Short mmCIF file of C-alpha atoms and ligand atoms in Angstrom, two decimals:
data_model
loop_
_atom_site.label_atom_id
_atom_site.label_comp_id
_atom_site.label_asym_id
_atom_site.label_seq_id
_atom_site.Cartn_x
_atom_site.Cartn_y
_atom_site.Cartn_z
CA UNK A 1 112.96 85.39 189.19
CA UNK A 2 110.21 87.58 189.99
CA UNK A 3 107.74 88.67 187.22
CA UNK A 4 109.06 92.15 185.64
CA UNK A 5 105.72 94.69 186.53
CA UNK A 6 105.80 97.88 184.51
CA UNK A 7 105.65 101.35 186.34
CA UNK A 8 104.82 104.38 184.32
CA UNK A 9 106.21 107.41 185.99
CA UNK A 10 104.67 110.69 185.75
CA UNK A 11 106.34 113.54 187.50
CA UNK A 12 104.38 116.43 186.55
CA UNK A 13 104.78 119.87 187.72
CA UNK A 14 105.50 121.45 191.12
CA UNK A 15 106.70 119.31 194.00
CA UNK A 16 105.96 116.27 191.64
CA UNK A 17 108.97 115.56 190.76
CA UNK A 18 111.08 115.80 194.00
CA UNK A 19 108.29 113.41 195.76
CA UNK A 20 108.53 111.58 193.02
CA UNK A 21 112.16 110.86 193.13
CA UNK A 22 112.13 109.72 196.44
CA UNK A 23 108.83 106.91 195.42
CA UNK A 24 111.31 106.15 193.37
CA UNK A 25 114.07 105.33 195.94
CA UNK A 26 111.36 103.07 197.72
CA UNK A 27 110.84 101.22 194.52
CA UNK A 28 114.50 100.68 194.42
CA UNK A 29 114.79 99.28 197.89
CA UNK A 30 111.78 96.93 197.49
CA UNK A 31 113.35 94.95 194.70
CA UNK A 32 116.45 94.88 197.00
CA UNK A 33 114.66 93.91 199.88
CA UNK A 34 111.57 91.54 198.64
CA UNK A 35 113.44 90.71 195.22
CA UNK A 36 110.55 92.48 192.18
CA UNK A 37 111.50 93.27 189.44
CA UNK A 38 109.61 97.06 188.18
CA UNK A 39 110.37 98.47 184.62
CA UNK A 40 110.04 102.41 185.09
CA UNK A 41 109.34 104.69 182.09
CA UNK A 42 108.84 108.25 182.62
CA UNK A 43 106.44 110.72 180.49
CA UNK A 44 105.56 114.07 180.56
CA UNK A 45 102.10 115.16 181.70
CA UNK A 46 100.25 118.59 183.10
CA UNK A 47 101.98 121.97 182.64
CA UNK A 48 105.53 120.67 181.96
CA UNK A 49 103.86 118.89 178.94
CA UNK A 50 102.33 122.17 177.54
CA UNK A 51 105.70 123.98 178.28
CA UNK A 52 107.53 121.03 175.84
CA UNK A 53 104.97 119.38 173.27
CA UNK A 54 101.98 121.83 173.88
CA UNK A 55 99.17 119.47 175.10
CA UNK A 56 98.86 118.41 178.79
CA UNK A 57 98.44 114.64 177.64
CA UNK A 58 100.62 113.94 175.39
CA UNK A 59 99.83 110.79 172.92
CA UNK A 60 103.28 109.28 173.97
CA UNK A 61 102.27 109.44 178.03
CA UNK A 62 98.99 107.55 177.18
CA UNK A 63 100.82 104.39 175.64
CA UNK A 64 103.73 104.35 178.41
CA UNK A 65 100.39 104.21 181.07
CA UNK A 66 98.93 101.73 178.47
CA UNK A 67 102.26 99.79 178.09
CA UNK A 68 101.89 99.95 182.45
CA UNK A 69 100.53 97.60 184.57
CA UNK A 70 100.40 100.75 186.94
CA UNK A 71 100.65 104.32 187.23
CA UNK A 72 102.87 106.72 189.82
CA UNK A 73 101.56 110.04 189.38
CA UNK A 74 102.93 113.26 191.24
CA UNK A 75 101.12 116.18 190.91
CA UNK A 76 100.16 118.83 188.10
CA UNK A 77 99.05 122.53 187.74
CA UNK A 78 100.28 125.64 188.50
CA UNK A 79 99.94 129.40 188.30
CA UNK A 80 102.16 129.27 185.31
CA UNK A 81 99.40 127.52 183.06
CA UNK A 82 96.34 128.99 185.64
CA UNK A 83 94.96 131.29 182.87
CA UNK A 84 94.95 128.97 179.58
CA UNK A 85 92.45 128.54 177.54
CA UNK A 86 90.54 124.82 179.15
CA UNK A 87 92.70 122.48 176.24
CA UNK A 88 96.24 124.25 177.50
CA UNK A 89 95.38 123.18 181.31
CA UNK A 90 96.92 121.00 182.99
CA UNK A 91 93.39 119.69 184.36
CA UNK A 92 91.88 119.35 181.71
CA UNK A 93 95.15 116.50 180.97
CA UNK A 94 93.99 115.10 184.29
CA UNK A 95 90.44 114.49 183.47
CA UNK A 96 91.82 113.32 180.05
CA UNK A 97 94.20 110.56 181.68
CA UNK A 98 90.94 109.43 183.65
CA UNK A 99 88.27 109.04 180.98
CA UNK A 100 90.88 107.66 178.37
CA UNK A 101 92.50 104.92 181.05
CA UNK A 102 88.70 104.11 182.06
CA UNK A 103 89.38 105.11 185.68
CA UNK A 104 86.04 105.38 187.04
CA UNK A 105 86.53 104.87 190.59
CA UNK A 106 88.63 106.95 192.83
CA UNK A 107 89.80 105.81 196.44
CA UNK A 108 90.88 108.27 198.76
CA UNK A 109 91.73 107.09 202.45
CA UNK A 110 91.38 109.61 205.37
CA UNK A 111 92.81 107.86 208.42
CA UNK A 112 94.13 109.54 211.65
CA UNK A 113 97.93 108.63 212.35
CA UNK A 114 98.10 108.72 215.98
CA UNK A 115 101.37 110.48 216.00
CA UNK A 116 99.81 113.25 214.77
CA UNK A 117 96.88 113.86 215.73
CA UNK A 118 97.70 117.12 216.61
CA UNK A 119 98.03 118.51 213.04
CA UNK A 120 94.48 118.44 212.66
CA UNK A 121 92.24 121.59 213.10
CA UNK A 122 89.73 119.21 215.11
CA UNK A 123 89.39 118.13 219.10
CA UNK A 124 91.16 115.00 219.20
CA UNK A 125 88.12 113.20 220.91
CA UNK A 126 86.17 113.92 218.37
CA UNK A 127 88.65 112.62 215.62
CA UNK A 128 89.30 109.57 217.96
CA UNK A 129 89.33 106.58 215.90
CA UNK A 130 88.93 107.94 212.30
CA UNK A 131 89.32 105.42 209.41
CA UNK A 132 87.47 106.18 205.91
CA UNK A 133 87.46 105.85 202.59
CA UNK A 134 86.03 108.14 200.32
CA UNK A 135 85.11 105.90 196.95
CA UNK A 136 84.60 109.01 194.32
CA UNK A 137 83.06 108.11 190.90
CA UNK A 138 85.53 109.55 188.42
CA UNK A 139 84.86 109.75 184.97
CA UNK A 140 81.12 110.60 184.98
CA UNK A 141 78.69 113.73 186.22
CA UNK A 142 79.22 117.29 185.99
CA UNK A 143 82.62 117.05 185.00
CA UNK A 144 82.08 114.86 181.56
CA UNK A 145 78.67 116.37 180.53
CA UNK A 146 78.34 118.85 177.74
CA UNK A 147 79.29 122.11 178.41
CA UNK A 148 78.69 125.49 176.51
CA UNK A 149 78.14 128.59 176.46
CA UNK A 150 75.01 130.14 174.95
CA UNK A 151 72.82 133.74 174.31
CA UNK A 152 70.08 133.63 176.68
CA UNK A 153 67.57 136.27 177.35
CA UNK A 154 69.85 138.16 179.77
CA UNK A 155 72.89 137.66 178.00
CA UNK A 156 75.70 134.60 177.95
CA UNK A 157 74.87 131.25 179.84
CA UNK A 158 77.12 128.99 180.71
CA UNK A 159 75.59 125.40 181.00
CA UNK A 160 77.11 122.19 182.38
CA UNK A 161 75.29 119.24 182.57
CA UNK A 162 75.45 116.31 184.91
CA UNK A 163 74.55 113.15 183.73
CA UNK A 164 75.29 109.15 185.22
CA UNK A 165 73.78 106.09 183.37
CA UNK A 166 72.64 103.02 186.00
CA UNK A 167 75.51 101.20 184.66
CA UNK A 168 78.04 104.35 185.96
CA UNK A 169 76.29 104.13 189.14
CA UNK A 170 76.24 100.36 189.14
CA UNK A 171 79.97 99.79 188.76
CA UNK A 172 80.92 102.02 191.54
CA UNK A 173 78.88 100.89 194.16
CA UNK A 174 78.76 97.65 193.88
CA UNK A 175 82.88 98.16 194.37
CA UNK A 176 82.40 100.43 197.04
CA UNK A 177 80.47 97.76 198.94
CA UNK A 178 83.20 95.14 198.30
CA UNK A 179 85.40 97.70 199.91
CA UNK A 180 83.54 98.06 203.24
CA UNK A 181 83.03 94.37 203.04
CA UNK A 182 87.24 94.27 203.95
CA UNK A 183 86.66 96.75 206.63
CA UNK A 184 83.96 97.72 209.19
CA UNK A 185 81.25 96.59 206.84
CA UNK A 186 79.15 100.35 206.74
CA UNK A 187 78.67 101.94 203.54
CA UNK A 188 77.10 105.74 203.90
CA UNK A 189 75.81 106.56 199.88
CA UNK A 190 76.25 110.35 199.59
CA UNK A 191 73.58 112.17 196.77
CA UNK A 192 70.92 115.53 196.65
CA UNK A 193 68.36 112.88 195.78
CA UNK A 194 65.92 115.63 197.61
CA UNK A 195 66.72 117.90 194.55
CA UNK A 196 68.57 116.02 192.03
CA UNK A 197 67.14 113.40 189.30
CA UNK A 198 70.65 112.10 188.91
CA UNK A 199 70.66 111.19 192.41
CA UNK A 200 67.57 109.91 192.63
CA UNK A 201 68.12 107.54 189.90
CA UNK A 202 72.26 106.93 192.23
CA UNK A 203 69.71 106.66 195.46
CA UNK A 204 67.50 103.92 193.63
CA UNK A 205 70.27 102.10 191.99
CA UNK A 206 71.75 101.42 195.19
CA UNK A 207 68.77 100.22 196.77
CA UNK A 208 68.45 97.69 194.08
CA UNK A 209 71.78 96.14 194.45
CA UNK A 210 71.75 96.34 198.44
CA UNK A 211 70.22 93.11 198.93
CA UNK A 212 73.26 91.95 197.09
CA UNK A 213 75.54 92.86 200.35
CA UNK A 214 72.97 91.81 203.63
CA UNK A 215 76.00 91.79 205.75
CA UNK A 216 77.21 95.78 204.75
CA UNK A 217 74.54 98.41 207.02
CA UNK A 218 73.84 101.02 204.59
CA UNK A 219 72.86 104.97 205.22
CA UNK A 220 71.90 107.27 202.89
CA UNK A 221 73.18 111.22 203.39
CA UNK A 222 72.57 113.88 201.81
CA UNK A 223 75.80 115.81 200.70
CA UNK A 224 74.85 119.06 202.13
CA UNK A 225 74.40 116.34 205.76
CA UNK A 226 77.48 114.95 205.16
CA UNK A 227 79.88 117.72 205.14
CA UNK A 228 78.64 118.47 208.59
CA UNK A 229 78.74 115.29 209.64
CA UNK A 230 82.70 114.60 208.73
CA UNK A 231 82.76 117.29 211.00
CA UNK A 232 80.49 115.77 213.85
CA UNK A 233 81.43 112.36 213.90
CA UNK A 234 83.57 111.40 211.68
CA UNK A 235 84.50 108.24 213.31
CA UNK A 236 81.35 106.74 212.52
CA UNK A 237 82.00 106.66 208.85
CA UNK A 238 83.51 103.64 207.36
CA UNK A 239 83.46 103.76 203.80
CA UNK A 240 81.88 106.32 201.24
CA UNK A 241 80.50 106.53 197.92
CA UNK A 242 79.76 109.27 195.76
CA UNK A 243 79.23 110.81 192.43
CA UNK A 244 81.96 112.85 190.94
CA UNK A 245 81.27 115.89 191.97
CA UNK A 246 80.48 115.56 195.82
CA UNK A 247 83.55 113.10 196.02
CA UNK A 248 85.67 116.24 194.56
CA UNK A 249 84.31 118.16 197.83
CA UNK A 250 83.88 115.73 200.53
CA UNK A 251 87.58 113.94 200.00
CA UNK A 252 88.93 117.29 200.60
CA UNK A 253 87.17 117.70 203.80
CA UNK A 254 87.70 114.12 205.01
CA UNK A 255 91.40 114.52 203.94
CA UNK A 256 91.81 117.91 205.90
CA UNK A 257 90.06 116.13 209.25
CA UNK A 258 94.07 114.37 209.31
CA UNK A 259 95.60 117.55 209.53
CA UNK A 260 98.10 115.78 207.54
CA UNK A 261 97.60 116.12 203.68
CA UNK A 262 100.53 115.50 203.03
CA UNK A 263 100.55 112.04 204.41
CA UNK A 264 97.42 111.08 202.27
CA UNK A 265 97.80 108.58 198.87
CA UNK A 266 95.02 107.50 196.46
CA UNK A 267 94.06 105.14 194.12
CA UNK A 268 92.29 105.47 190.75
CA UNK A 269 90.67 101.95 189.69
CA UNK A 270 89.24 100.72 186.49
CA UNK A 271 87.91 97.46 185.88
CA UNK A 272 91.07 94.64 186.54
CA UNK A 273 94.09 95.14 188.47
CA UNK A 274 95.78 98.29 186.82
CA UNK A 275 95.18 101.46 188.78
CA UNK A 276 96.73 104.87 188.38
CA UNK A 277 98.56 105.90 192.28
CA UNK A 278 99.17 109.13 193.70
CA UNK A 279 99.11 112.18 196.75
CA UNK A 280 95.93 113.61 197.90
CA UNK A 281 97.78 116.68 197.70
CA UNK A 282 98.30 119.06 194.84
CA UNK A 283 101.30 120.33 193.11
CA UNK A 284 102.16 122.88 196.04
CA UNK A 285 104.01 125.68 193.61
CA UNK A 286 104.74 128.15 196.72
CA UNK A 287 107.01 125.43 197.84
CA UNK A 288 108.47 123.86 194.37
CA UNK A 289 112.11 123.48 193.98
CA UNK A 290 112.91 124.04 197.67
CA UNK A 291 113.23 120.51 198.98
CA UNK A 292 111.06 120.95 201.99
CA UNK A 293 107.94 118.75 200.64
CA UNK A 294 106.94 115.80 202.01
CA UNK A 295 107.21 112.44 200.08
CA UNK A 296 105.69 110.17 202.45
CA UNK A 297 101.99 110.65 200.69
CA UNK A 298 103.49 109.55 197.54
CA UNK A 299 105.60 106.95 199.19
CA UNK A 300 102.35 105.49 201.19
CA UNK A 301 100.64 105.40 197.36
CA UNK A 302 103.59 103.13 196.41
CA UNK A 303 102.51 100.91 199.20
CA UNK A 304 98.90 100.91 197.82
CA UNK A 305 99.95 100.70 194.29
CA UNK A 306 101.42 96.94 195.74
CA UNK A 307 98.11 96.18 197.63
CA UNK A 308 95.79 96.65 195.11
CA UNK A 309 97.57 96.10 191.80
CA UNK A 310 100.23 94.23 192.53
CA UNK A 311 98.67 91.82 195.45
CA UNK A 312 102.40 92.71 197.23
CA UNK A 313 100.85 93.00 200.71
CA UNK A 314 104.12 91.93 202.58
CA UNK A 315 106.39 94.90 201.32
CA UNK A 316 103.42 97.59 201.25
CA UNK A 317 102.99 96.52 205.04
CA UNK A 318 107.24 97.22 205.01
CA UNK A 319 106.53 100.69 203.44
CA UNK A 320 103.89 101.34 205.64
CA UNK A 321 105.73 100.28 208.67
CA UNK A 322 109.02 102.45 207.86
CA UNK A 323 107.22 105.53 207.87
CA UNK A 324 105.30 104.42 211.05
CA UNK A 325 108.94 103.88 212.50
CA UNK A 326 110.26 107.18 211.19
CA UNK A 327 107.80 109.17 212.52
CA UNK A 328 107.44 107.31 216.06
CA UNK A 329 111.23 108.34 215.64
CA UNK A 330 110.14 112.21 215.64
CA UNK A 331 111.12 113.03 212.34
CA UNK A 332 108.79 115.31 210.34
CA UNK A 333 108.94 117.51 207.21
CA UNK A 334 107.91 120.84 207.77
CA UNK A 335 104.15 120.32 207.43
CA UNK A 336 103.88 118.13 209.90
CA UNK A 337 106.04 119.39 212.20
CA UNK A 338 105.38 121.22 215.39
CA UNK A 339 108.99 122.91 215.85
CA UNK A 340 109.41 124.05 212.58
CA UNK A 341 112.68 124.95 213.05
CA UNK A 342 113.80 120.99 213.63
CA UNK A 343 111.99 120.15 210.41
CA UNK A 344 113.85 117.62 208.11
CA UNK A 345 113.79 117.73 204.19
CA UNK A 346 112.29 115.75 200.89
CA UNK A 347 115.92 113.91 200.36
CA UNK A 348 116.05 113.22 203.92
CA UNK A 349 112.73 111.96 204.95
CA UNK A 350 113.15 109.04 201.76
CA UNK A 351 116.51 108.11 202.46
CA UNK A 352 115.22 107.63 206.42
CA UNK A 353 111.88 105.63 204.96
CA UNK A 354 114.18 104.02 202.94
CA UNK A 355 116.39 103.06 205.24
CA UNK A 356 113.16 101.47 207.60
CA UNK A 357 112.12 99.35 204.58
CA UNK A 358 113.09 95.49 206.11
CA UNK A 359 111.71 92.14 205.75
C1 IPM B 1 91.15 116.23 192.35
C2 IPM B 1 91.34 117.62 191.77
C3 IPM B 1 90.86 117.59 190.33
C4 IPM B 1 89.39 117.22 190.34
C5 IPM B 1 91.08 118.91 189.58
C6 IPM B 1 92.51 119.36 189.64
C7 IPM B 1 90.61 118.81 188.15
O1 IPM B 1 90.67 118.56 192.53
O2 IPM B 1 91.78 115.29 191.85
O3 IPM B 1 90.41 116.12 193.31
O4 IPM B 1 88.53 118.09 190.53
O5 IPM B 1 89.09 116.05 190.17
MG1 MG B 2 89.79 117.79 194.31
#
């Protein structure tokens, strides 16, 4: 009998939940199918957790993802919990999950799926080809420095500072070069090292270790470079790596040059196997509750919670080839669709993935 992996489930708020559910079903149909065994066990985290035990990460959520070997995370936030004070946020439960479940390295793929290629805003010639990763470091920078207010000469200050040890930036490169060693072997290091000591010290760092990975041709951009440069050519990228901050704004950008955010899954990786999965996409409120979101980017996560965790490569290549098949067939939810009015729903677009899942 297969080994019995743990899954902690976490819902969350919005559209979480209903993508979620249908993850779920594909979890289901994999044991069928390829014979696993997964353990699910659910906990509350991000504005439903406020709303019932009044933190965003509860203690009990923490030891089901410790208990895990891996994480299925749907979305959290909402206007609900938009104007608590920063401990009531859901957020702040986010960045609390990360830095307690030593997540420093977050993977978000932007690839083109030729089916729809017209969803994006971009020419398609210019979009021809697209396949990148964004590697974001994640529990470092601007976002875990001390913060404060103060009384300065003109009044309040707000400070935050930004701050990465060589060890920080050490970790994350060196995987982010492993990664483009599995792919097209280019690794583009995004920093401000023309204003910022932090990135000077990320700039130098990765010199250093370079050496290390002869066969990977590395660039150096600046940040402000590489937004426009998603823009101009973003074929030419392979994979990227970036501090905290800049991997906040460029994996938006890369994720929007798909048109298709909805179709987009992630990966947060600490050091061993056990990774935390979930959508690009946010917690979509205007559309909660209404059964019209689509579950494939949380479904495609499932599929990368087996590559890189699990070492499952035959049934992620079965996810990932049921929702090729389903949409080859034409069927879209209604952000991806170009006749709106021949959209399909949540319930319906897992049951058809579902469905697609063979050996
Ligand atoms: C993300 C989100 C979070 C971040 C927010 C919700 C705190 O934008 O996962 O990219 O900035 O990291
Ligand atoms: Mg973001």
């Amino acid at each position: 009998m297969a080994e019995v992996k743990k899954i902690a489930v976490i819902a969350g708020d919005g559209i979480g939940p209903e993508v979620v559910a249908e993850a779920e079903k594909v979890l289901k149909k994999t044991e069928e199918v390829f014979g696993y065994k997964f353990e699910t066990e659910h906990g509350l985290f991000g504005g439903i957790a406020i709303d019932e035990t009044g933190t965003p990460l509860p203690q009990d959520t923490l030891e089901i993802c410790r208990r895990a070997d891996a994480v299925l995370l749907g979305a959290v936030g909402g206007p609900k919990w938009d104007n608590n004070p920063k401990e009531l946020r859901p957020e702040t439960g986010l960045l609390g999950i990360r830095k307690e479940l030593g997540l420093f390295s977050n993977i978000r793929p932007a690839v083109i799926f030729d089916c729809l290629k017209d969803a994006s805003t971009l020419k398609p010639e210019v979009l021809e080809g697209t396949d990148l990763i964004v590697v974001r470091e994640l529990t470092g920078g601007i976002y875990f420095g001390d913060k404060f207010r103060r009384e300065g000469e003109h009044g309040e200050e707000a400070v935050d500072t930004c701050v990465y040890n060589v060890q920080e930036v050490e970790r994350i490169v060196r995987q982010a070069f492993e990664i483009a060693r599995t792919r097209r072997k280019k690794l583009a290091s995004v920093d401000k090292a023309n204003v910022l000591e932090t990135s000077r010290l990320w700039r130098e760092t990765v010199n250093r270790i370079a050496p290390d990975y002869p066969d990977v041709e590395l660039e150096h951009v600046l940040v402000d470079n590489c937004a426009m440069q998603l823009l101009r050519r973003p074929s030419s990228f392979d994979v990227i790596v970036t501090e905290n901050m800049f991997g906040d704004i460029l994996s938006d950008e890369a994720a929007m040059l798909t048109g298709s955010i909805g179709m987009l899954s992630s990966a947060s990786l600490g050091e061993g196997s056990f990774g935390l999965y979930e959508p690009v996409h946010g917690s979509a409120p205007d559309i909660a509750g209404q059964g019209i979101s689509n579950p494939i980017a949380t479904i495609l996560s499932v599929a990368l919670m087996f590559r890189l965790t699990f070492g499952y490569h035959e049934a992620a290549a079965a996810i990932e080839n049921a929702v090729k098949e389903v949409l080859d067939a034409g069927h879209r939810t209604g952000d991806i669709a170009v006749d709106k009015s021949r959209a399909i729903g949540t319930v319906e677009m897992g049951d058809l993935i579902v469905a697609a899942i063979r050996k």
